[in-house]
């Protein structure tokens, strides 16, 4: 039953994608494509202008194997760890950073998280999926960070769940949107 419902779901998603592509010219005429950061005109609805793309800083190599922070080293091996991670080792197996956190990436994150611009999720998920290790795929479980029910009610969506769904489409991983539950309403981390 589960495999059959997955096939039906994939077929329905395919129908919606075809319909979306066929209606794109009409949507573009009514809502001309604009860069979500600066408002400049674009050729399509799913990206940034060249100047704003240039403002994003994609981590390069060599980078810390644990936090993706750029480092200067002559070794260039996968086991290179930055000084902050050596001093205070993080409690995770590693991070795949889509971009370094700067003004442009901050505005993208805040536009998705608090600005209601959920249409940014596919583009941001593509940035994230491109930085994931090559072995991420069908045997992985993608679990978004849950929101407390009151915050979810106020915001109307969980931005992490939107990103997880898009990454699951790109990398064909299983998605566990309701795998974790937040019981405690913790304070916002903004600022």
Short mmCIF file of N, CA and C in Angstrom, two decimals, residues 5 20 25 30 56 70 92 95 113 118 125 129 134 139 164 178 189:
data_model
loop_
_atom_site.label_atom_id
_atom_site.label_comp_id
_atom_site.label_asym_id
_atom_site.label_seq_id
_atom_site.Cartn_x
_atom_site.Cartn_y
_atom_site.Cartn_z
N UNK A 5 0.87 4.20 -2.87
CA UNK A 5 0.53 5.59 -2.57
C UNK A 5 1.69 6.52 -2.93
N UNK A 20 2.15 23.60 -13.71
CA UNK A 20 2.85 24.82 -13.30
C UNK A 20 3.73 25.38 -14.41
N UNK A 25 4.10 31.23 -18.15
CA UNK A 25 4.05 32.49 -18.89
C UNK A 25 2.91 33.41 -18.44
N UNK A 30 1.32 38.33 -15.24
CA UNK A 30 0.58 38.97 -14.15
C UNK A 30 1.52 39.43 -13.04
N UNK A 56 25.99 36.34 -2.45
CA UNK A 56 26.01 35.09 -1.67
C UNK A 56 27.43 34.53 -1.68
N UNK A 70 35.51 28.47 6.13
CA UNK A 70 36.73 28.47 5.30
C UNK A 70 37.98 28.54 6.18
N UNK A 92 27.71 17.39 16.64
CA UNK A 92 27.10 16.88 15.41
C UNK A 92 28.19 16.25 14.56
N UNK A 95 28.29 19.71 9.12
CA UNK A 95 27.31 20.61 8.53
C UNK A 95 27.59 20.73 7.05
N UNK A 113 11.57 32.69 6.40
CA UNK A 113 11.14 32.35 7.76
C UNK A 113 10.05 33.28 8.30
N UNK A 118 7.32 31.86 0.83
CA UNK A 118 7.54 30.43 0.76
C UNK A 118 8.00 29.99 -0.63
N UNK A 125 16.47 25.28 -1.27
CA UNK A 125 16.71 23.84 -1.15
C UNK A 125 17.71 23.37 -2.19
N UNK A 129 20.93 21.35 -1.25
CA UNK A 129 21.15 20.00 -1.79
C UNK A 129 22.48 19.90 -2.53
N UNK A 134 27.74 13.34 -1.29
CA UNK A 134 27.25 12.56 -2.44
C UNK A 134 26.44 11.35 -2.03
N UNK A 139 18.31 6.19 1.15
CA UNK A 139 18.38 5.54 2.45
C UNK A 139 18.50 6.55 3.61
N UNK A 164 12.77 20.77 3.73
CA UNK A 164 12.95 19.31 3.76
C UNK A 164 12.22 18.65 2.60
N UNK A 178 6.78 14.84 10.49
CA UNK A 178 6.20 14.72 11.83
C UNK A 178 6.98 13.76 12.73
N UNK A 189 14.93 32.78 18.40
CA UNK A 189 16.37 33.03 18.38
C UNK A 189 16.73 34.29 17.61
#
